[in-house]
PDB file of C-alpha atoms in Angstrom:
ATOM      1  CA  MET A   8      -2.455 -55.012 -30.536  1.00 48.00           C
ATOM      2  CA  GLU A   9      -0.590 -52.302 -32.378  1.00 52.00           C
ATOM      3  CA  MET A  10      -2.884 -49.692 -31.121  1.00 52.00           C
ATOM      4  CA  LYS A  11      -2.017 -50.655 -27.747  1.00 58.00           C
ATOM      5  CA  LYS A  12       1.556 -50.389 -28.136  1.00 54.00           C
ATOM      6  CA  GLU A  13       1.139 -47.032 -29.519  1.00 56.00           C
ATOM      7  CA  ASN A  14      -0.908 -45.960 -26.521  1.00 51.00           C
ATOM      8  CA  ILE A  15       1.473 -47.547 -24.109  1.00 50.00           C
ATOM      9  CA  LYS A  16       4.420 -45.515 -26.195  1.00 51.00           C
ATOM     10  CA  LYS A  17       2.464 -42.117 -25.948  1.00 51.00           C
ATOM     11  CA  GLU A  18       1.626 -42.561 -22.326  1.00 49.00           C
ATOM     12  CA  GLY A  19       5.020 -43.697 -21.466  1.00 52.00           C
ATOM     13  CA  MET A  20       6.277 -40.541 -23.382  1.00 53.00           C
ATOM     14  CA  ILE A  21       3.659 -38.330 -21.741  1.00 53.00           C
ATOM     15  CA  LEU A  22       4.753 -39.493 -18.160  1.00 52.00           C
ATOM     16  CA  ASN A  23       8.751 -39.060 -19.279  1.00 60.00           C
ATOM     17  CA  HIS A  24       7.837 -35.873 -20.290  1.00 66.00           C
ATOM     18  CA  GLY A  25       5.863 -34.564 -17.077  1.00 69.00           C
ATOM     19  CA  LEU A  26       8.266 -36.281 -14.958  1.00 75.00           C
ATOM     20  CA  LEU A  27      11.461 -34.320 -16.808  1.00 76.00           C
ATOM     21  CA  ILE A  28       9.338 -31.062 -16.312  1.00 78.00           C
ATOM     22  CA  THR A  29       8.959 -31.452 -12.951  1.00 79.00           C
ATOM     23  CA  VAL A  30      12.320 -32.361 -12.034  1.00 80.00           C
ATOM     24  CA  PHE A  31      13.632 -29.592 -14.068  1.00 81.00           C
ATOM     25  CA  THR A  32      11.305 -27.005 -12.189  1.00 80.00           C
ATOM     26  CA  VAL A  33      12.135 -28.304  -8.676  1.00 83.00           C
ATOM     27  CA  ILE A  34      16.045 -28.072  -9.540  1.00 83.00           C
ATOM     28  CA  TYR A  35      15.628 -24.633 -11.535  1.00 82.00           C
ATOM     29  CA  PHE A  36      13.445 -23.453  -8.388  1.00 79.00           C
ATOM     30  CA  ILE A  37      16.078 -24.541  -5.779  1.00 82.00           C
ATOM     31  CA  PHE A  38      18.751 -22.885  -8.219  1.00 78.00           C
ATOM     32  CA  GLN A  39      16.678 -19.513  -8.262  1.00 78.00           C
ATOM     33  CA  GLN A  40      16.146 -19.623  -4.532  1.00 76.00           C
ATOM     34  CA  PHE A  41      19.542 -20.324  -3.525  1.00 81.00           C
ATOM     35  CA  ILE A  42      22.040 -19.998  -5.809  1.00 80.00           C
ATOM     36  CA  TYR A  43      21.147 -16.638  -7.565  1.00 77.00           C
ATOM     37  CA  PRO A  44      20.899 -14.592  -4.029  1.00 78.00           C
ATOM     38  CA  PHE A  45      23.912 -16.095  -3.191  1.00 81.00           C
ATOM     39  CA  VAL A  46      25.762 -15.089  -6.080  1.00 78.00           C
ATOM     40  CA  TYR A  47      24.411 -11.792  -5.730  1.00 76.00           C
ATOM     41  CA  ILE A  48      25.552 -11.261  -2.249  1.00 77.00           C
ATOM     42  CA  ILE A  49      29.010 -12.768  -3.432  1.00 80.00           C
ATOM     43  CA  LEU A  50      29.045  -9.969  -6.279  1.00 77.00           C
ATOM     44  CA  VAL A  51      28.291  -7.196  -3.780  1.00 75.00           C
ATOM     45  CA  LEU A  52      31.271  -8.267  -1.529  1.00 78.00           C
ATOM     46  CA  THR A  53      33.311  -8.545  -4.186  1.00 78.00           C
ATOM     47  CA  ILE A  54      32.402  -5.092  -5.603  1.00 74.00           C
ATOM     48  CA  VAL A  55      32.570  -3.264  -2.239  1.00 72.00           C
ATOM     49  CA  THR A  56      35.975  -5.008  -1.541  1.00 77.00           C
ATOM     50  CA  LEU A  57      37.389  -4.225  -4.783  1.00 74.00           C
ATOM     51  CA  GLY A  58      36.407  -0.590  -4.614  1.00 68.00           C
ATOM     52  CA  ASP A  59      37.784  -0.671  -1.020  1.00 69.00           C
ATOM     53  CA  LYS A  60      41.201  -2.019  -2.531  1.00 72.00           C
ATOM     54  CA  ILE A  61      41.457   0.084  -5.369  1.00 68.00           C
ATOM     55  CA  SER A  62      40.951   3.435  -3.466  1.00 65.00           C
ATOM     56  CA  LYS A  63      43.663   2.271  -1.172  1.00 68.00           C
ATOM     57  CA  ILE A  64      45.949   1.034  -3.739  1.00 68.00           C
ATOM     58  CA  LEU A  65      45.666   4.182  -5.671  1.00 63.00           C
ATOM     59  CA  PRO A  66      45.651   7.049  -3.204  1.00 62.00           C
ATOM     60  CA  PHE A  67      47.092   9.405  -5.681  1.00 59.00           C
ATOM     61  CA  LEU A  68      44.192   9.815  -7.581  1.00 61.00           C
ATOM     62  CA  GLU A  69      42.294  11.369  -4.721  1.00 65.00           C
ATOM     63  CA  MET A  70      38.854  10.319  -6.455  1.00 63.00           C
ATOM     64  CA  SER A  71      36.283  12.262  -4.693  1.00 68.00           C
ATOM     65  CA  GLU A  72      33.048   9.982  -3.144  1.00 69.00           C
ATOM     66  CA  MET A  73      31.031  10.483  -6.198  1.00 74.00           C
ATOM     67  CA  THR A  74      33.609   9.027  -8.487  1.00 72.00           C
ATOM     68  CA  GLU A  75      34.538   6.197  -6.243  1.00 70.00           C
ATOM     69  CA  ASP A  76      30.829   6.041  -6.522  1.00 73.00           C
ATOM     70  CA  ILE A  77      30.661   6.007 -10.057  1.00 77.00           C
ATOM     71  CA  PHE A  78      33.729   3.468 -10.507  1.00 73.00           C
ATOM     72  CA  VAL A  79      31.779   0.894  -8.090  1.00 73.00           C
ATOM     73  CA  SER A  80      28.489   1.227 -10.232  1.00 77.00           C
ATOM     74  CA  ILE A  81      30.290   0.604 -13.173  1.00 81.00           C
ATOM     75  CA  THR A  82      31.977  -2.194 -12.075  1.00 77.00           C
ATOM     76  CA  PHE A  83      28.983  -3.535 -10.513  1.00 78.00           C
ATOM     77  CA  LEU A  84      26.991  -3.272 -13.921  1.00 83.00           C
ATOM     78  CA  PHE A  85      29.794  -5.140 -15.619  1.00 81.00           C
ATOM     79  CA  CYS A  86      29.479  -7.982 -13.482  1.00 79.00           C
ATOM     80  CA  LEU A  87      25.827  -8.042 -13.775  1.00 82.00           C
ATOM     81  CA  LEU A  88      25.870  -8.063 -17.367  1.00 85.00           C
ATOM     82  CA  ILE A  89      28.509 -11.065 -17.179  1.00 84.00           C
ATOM     83  CA  VAL A  90      26.038 -13.117 -15.044  1.00 83.00           C
ATOM     84  CA  ALA A  91      23.083 -12.311 -17.310  1.00 85.00           C
ATOM     85  CA  VAL A  92      24.971 -13.422 -20.255  1.00 86.00           C
ATOM     86  CA  VAL A  93      25.817 -16.740 -18.130  1.00 85.00           C
ATOM     87  CA  SER A  94      22.022 -16.983 -17.602  1.00 84.00           C
ATOM     88  CA  TYR A  95      21.100 -16.509 -20.921  1.00 87.00           C
ATOM     89  CA  PHE A  96      23.013 -19.170 -22.260  1.00 87.00           C
ATOM     90  CA  LEU A  97      22.492 -21.724 -19.273  1.00 84.00           C
ATOM     91  CA  GLY A  98      18.694 -20.853 -20.752  1.00 84.00           C
ATOM     92  CA  LYS A  99      19.708 -21.870 -23.832  1.00 86.00           C
ATOM     93  CA  TRP A 100      21.577 -24.904 -23.127  1.00 85.00           C
ATOM     94  CA  THR A 101      18.764 -25.894 -21.187  1.00 82.00           C
ATOM     95  CA  GLU A 102      16.466 -25.421 -24.122  1.00 80.00           C
ATOM     96  CA  LYS A 103      18.422 -27.906 -25.981  1.00 76.00           C
ATOM     97  CA  GLU A 104      17.970 -30.625 -23.114  1.00 74.00           C
ATOM     98  CA  LEU A 105      14.405 -30.021 -23.048  1.00 76.00           C
ATOM     99  CA  LYS A 106      14.005 -29.731 -26.710  1.00 72.00           C
ATOM    100  CA  ARG A 107      11.141 -32.300 -26.680  1.00 71.00           C
ATOM    101  CA  THR A 108       9.147 -31.099 -23.998  1.00 74.00           C
ATOM    102  CA  ASN A 109       5.835 -28.491 -24.389  1.00 73.00           C
ATOM    103  CA  LYS A 110       6.777 -25.020 -24.602  1.00 76.00           C
ATOM    104  CA  TYR A 111       3.714 -23.805 -23.041  1.00 81.00           C
ATOM    105  CA  ILE A 112       3.993 -25.843 -20.224  1.00 80.00           C
ATOM    106  CA  LEU A 113       7.517 -24.317 -19.621  1.00 80.00           C
ATOM    107  CA  GLY A 114       6.190 -20.995 -20.487  1.00 82.00           C
ATOM    108  CA  PHE A 115       3.638 -21.342 -17.690  1.00 85.00           C
ATOM    109  CA  ILE A 116       5.980 -22.676 -14.800  1.00 84.00           C
ATOM    110  CA  MET A 117       8.337 -19.735 -15.863  1.00 85.00           C
ATOM    111  CA  SER A 118       5.353 -17.284 -15.295  1.00 87.00           C
ATOM    112  CA  ALA A 119       4.366 -19.069 -12.265  1.00 88.00           C
ATOM    113  CA  ILE A 120       8.252 -18.516 -10.835  1.00 86.00           C
ATOM    114  CA  LEU A 121       8.259 -14.757 -11.911  1.00 87.00           C
ATOM    115  CA  PHE A 122       5.106 -13.873 -10.308  1.00 90.00           C
ATOM    116  CA  TYR A 123       6.523 -16.041  -7.155  1.00 87.00           C
ATOM    117  CA  PHE A 124       9.420 -13.541  -7.388  1.00 85.00           C
ATOM    118  CA  ILE A 125       7.085 -10.170  -7.825  1.00 88.00           C
ATOM    119  CA  TYR A 126       5.057 -11.616  -4.669  1.00 89.00           C
ATOM    120  CA  LYS A 127       8.327 -12.022  -2.439  1.00 84.00           C
ATOM    121  CA  TYR A 128       9.230  -8.589  -3.572  1.00 84.00           C
ATOM    122  CA  TYR A 129       6.235  -6.686  -2.515  1.00 87.00           C
ATOM    123  CA  THR A 130       5.976  -8.767   0.827  1.00 87.00           C
ATOM    124  CA  GLU A 131       9.482  -8.841   2.102  1.00 80.00           C
ATOM    125  CA  LYS A 132       9.837  -6.744   5.090  1.00 78.00           C
ATOM    126  CA  VAL A 133      12.829  -4.840   6.418  1.00 73.00           C
ATOM    127  CA  ASP A 134      15.048  -6.608   8.852  1.00 68.00           C
ATOM    128  CA  PRO A 135      16.763  -3.754  11.320  1.00 66.00           C
ATOM    129  CA  TYR A 136      19.052  -6.648  12.527  1.00 66.00           C
ATOM    130  CA  ALA A 137      20.669  -7.668   9.096  1.00 61.00           C
ATOM    131  CA  ILE A 138      24.080  -7.769   8.723  1.00 62.00           C
ATOM    132  CA  ILE A 139      24.528  -7.301   5.039  1.00 59.00           C
ATOM    133  CA  LEU A 140      21.046  -6.326   3.514  1.00 61.00           C
ATOM    134  CA  ASP A 141      18.572  -4.888   5.524  1.00 64.00           C
ATOM    135  CA  SER A 142      15.987  -6.328   3.209  1.00 68.00           C
ATOM    136  CA  LEU A 143      15.747  -8.968   0.181  1.00 73.00           C
ATOM    137  CA  LYS A 144      13.740  -6.721  -1.958  1.00 78.00           C
ATOM    138  CA  ILE A 145      16.860  -6.013  -4.218  1.00 79.00           C
ATOM    139  CA  VAL A 146      17.882  -9.850  -4.254  1.00 79.00           C
ATOM    140  CA  TYR A 147      14.580 -10.831  -5.342  1.00 81.00           C
ATOM    141  CA  LEU A 148      14.328  -7.945  -7.982  1.00 83.00           C
ATOM    142  CA  TYR A 149      17.993  -9.179  -8.997  1.00 82.00           C
ATOM    143  CA  CYS A 150      16.708 -13.139  -8.978  1.00 83.00           C
ATOM    144  CA  GLY A 151      13.319 -11.747 -11.244  1.00 85.00           C
ATOM    145  CA  ALA A 152      15.652 -10.058 -13.645  1.00 87.00           C
ATOM    146  CA  MET A 153      17.993 -13.166 -13.736  1.00 86.00           C
ATOM    147  CA  HIS A 154      14.836 -15.495 -14.181  1.00 87.00           C
ATOM    148  CA  ILE A 155      13.688 -13.445 -17.230  1.00 89.00           C
ATOM    149  CA  ILE A 156      16.805 -13.620 -18.801  1.00 89.00           C
ATOM    150  CA  PHE A 157      17.125 -17.503 -18.427  1.00 87.00           C
ATOM    151  CA  SER A 158      13.335 -17.610 -19.645  1.00 87.00           C
ATOM    152  CA  ILE A 159      14.400 -16.115 -22.963  1.00 88.00           C
ATOM    153  CA  GLY A 160      17.264 -17.908 -23.231  1.00 87.00           C
ATOM    154  CA  LEU A 161      15.096 -20.963 -22.721  1.00 85.00           C
ATOM    155  CA  LEU A 162      11.759 -20.215 -24.437  1.00 84.00           C
ATOM    156  CA  PHE A 163      13.062 -18.115 -27.314  1.00 86.00           C
ATOM    157  CA  GLY A 164      16.759 -18.966 -28.097  1.00 83.00           C
ATOM    158  CA  LYS A 165      16.290 -20.110 -31.454  1.00 83.00           C
ATOM    159  CA  ARG A 166      14.216 -17.310 -32.587  1.00 86.00           C
ATOM    160  CA  ILE A 167      16.837 -15.029 -31.284  1.00 86.00           C
ATOM    161  CA  ASP A 168      19.926 -16.835 -33.171  1.00 86.00           C
ATOM    162  CA  ILE A 169      17.839 -16.780 -36.290  1.00 89.00           C
ATOM    163  CA  LEU A 170      17.273 -12.656 -35.823  1.00 88.00           C
ATOM    164  CA  ILE A 171      21.135 -12.355 -34.953  1.00 87.00           C
ATOM    165  CA  ASN A 172      21.926 -14.348 -38.110  1.00 88.00           C
ATOM    166  CA  LYS A 173      19.526 -12.367 -40.573  1.00 89.00           C
ATOM    167  CA  LEU A 174      21.035  -8.999 -39.042  1.00 89.00           C
ATOM    168  CA  LYS A 175      24.402 -10.622 -39.856  1.00 88.00           C
ATOM    169  CA  GLU A 176      23.403 -10.760 -43.230  1.00 90.00           C
ATOM    170  CA  TYR A 177      21.820  -7.385 -43.622  1.00 88.00           C
ATOM    171  CA  THR A 178      25.288  -5.706 -42.391  1.00 88.00           C
ATOM    172  CA  ARG A 179      27.094  -7.657 -44.736  1.00 87.00           C
ATOM    173  CA  LEU A 180      24.822  -6.709 -47.684  1.00 87.00           C
ATOM    174  CA  LYS A 181      25.125  -3.330 -46.629  1.00 83.00           C
ATOM    175  CA  MET A 182      28.920  -3.371 -46.712  1.00 85.00           C
ATOM    176  CA  LYS A 183      28.890  -4.889 -50.047  1.00 84.00           C
ATOM    177  CA  ILE A 184      26.581  -2.075 -51.346  1.00 84.00           C
ATOM    178  CA  GLU A 185      28.834   0.361 -49.917  1.00 82.00           C
ATOM    179  CA  LYS A 186      31.815  -1.052 -51.606  1.00 80.00           C
ATOM    180  CA  ILE A 187      29.942  -0.804 -54.897  1.00 82.00           C
ATOM    181  CA  LYS A 188      28.985   2.562 -54.690  1.00 79.00           C
ATOM    182  CA  ARG A 189      32.721   3.645 -54.323  1.00 71.00           C
TER     183      ARG A 189
END
């Protein structure tokens, strides 16, 4: 009788974890497919508009085109960094929520989604009638990069925290040694 109860609990747990991973995969794939490209397009439009406004507000700087391009590129990279950090911490948060699931299955799912974005990148065609972007290749590249950062947070978040704590401890020890030497 007890063996049957344990088997039922294990089967229920496997079913719950499988359902959780399936729901996570569907929601995450929809998120990757629609939200990240939307964020990218909004990011590009915001940076272009910001660069245009700054060049109109500050005409006395008389920035050359190259200077404006550098300014827009730096601003764009800064915004990408912010999105990447948010993506990493979203992956870390998801790791806490999915702590009892199998990491190998999650790794397989994350790899499959990455291969999907690589496939989409290489098979994307140029649209001559596009309004904003003539090709979504750059969007798929962006989605793939954010997916890799999310996956690092999801699969290796705890290990990275341990590494950061060890580095902090090492620098503290190094500073104490430097104080003693003086």
